[in-house]
XYZ file of C-alpha atoms in Angstrom:
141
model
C 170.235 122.342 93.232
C 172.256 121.594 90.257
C 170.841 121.429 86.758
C 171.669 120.097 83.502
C 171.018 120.457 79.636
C 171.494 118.210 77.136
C 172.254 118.700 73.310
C 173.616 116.543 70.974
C 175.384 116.748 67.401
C 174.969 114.157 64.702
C 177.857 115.100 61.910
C 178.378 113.134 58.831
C 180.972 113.636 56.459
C 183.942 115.546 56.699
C 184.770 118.901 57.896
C 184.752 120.964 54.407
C 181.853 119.080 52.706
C 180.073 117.168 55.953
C 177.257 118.494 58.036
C 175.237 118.139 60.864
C 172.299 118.614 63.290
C 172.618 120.286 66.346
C 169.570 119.005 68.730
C 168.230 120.801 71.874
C 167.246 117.743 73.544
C 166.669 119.037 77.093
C 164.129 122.009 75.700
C 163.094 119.932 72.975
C 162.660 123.195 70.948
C 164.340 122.463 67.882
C 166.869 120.862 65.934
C 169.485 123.284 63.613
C 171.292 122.151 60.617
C 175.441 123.340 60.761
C 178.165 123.069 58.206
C 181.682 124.633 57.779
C 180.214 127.018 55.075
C 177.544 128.341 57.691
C 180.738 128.685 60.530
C 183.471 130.186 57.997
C 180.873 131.863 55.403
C 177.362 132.805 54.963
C 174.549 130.912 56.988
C 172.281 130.107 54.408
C 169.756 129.191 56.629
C 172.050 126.862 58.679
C 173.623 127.795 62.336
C 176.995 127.720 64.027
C 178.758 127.017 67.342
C 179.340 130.778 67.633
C 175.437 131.767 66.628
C 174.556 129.470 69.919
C 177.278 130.857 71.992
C 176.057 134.279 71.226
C 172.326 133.545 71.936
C 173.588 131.767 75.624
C 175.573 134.854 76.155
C 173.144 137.618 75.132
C 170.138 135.752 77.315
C 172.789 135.012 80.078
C 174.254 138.591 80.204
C 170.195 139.750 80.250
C 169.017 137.459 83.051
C 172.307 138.702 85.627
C 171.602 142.248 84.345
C 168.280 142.381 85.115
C 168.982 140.503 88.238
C 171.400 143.404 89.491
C 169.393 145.519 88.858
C 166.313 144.605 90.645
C 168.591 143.935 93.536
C 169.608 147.569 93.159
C 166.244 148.606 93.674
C 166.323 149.779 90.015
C 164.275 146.597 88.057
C 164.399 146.963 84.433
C 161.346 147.615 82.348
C 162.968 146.132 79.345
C 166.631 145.066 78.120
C 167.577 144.298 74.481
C 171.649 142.479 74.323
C 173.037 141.781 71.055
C 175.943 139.252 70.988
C 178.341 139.596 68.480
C 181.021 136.492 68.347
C 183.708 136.991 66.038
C 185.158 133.595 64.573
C 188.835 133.301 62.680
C 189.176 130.314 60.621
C 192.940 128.594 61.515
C 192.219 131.169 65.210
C 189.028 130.087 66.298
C 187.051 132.851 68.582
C 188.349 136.377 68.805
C 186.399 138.263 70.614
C 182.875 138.837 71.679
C 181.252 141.976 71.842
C 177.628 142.500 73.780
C 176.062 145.431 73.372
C 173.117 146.315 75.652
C 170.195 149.261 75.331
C 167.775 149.376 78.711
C 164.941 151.253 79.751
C 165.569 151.412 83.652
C 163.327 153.762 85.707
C 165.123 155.897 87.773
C 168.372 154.807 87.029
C 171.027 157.483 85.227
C 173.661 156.713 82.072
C 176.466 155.814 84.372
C 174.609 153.880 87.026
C 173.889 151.532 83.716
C 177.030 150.927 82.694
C 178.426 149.960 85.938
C 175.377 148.019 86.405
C 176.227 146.247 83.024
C 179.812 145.909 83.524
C 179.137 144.031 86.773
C 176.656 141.248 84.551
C 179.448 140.744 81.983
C 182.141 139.815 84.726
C 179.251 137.655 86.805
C 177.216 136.084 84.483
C 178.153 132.555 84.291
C 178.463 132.389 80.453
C 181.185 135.086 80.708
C 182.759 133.228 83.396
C 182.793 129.998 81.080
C 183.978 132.111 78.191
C 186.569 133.875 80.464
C 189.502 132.991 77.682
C 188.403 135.091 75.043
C 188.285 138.832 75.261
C 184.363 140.538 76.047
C 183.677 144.091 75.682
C 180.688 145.809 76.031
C 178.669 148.466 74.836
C 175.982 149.906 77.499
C 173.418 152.750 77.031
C 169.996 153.767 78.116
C 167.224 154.548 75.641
């Protein structure tokens, strides 16, 4: 069965001095002030498209990881993914960069990195993101 989420954006004001609320309305977990400054600068306390595309990709990327790897017979005990999304103002996003540290009992350095590899092509935020280039960064410890 097919689900769906809903957020929505109120913006006010234009693009260089204008801001806005981002609201998770399915979760109902929060609302999150943007602005250009907070995209293009420093956040000062205020989020950005590519802060939530990196927090859906990092949980994403976990959940298939983990997933493999339990399928593998190998089930993780913990993973920690970082998502790092590069924006260029005037090129939009260049790159994102996940890098992933497990604890996996009985699994060895290499077996992780393939295992990894295989959640960064599969995991349905990759596949959405597909356009823009994804490396990774894997390693036990």
């Amino acid at each position: 069965m097919a689900t769906v989420r809903h957020a929505h954006t109120v913006w006010e004001g234009d693009l260089l001095r204008g801001s806005g609320v981002v609201s998770l309305d399915s979760s109902g977990v929060g609302q999150f002030d943007v602005s250009w400054p907070s995209r293009s600068e420093e956040p000062n306390g205020r989020t950005s498209p590519e802060e939530l595309i990196a927090a859906a990709h990092s949980s994403c990327f976990s959940m298939a990881l983990s997933h493999g790897l339990a399928g593998a017979g190998t089930p993780p005990a913990r993973l920690e993914t970082k998502a790092d999304v590069t924006f260029q103002p005037g090129e939009g996003i260049t790159g994102i960069h996940l890098t992933v540290r497990g604890d996996v009992p009985g699994l060895d350095e290499d077996g992780f990195r393939a295992a990894a590899e295989d959640a960064k092509k599969n995991c349905p935020v990759s596949q959405a993101l597909s356009g823009t280039t994804i490396t990774l960064t894997a390693e036990l410890g």
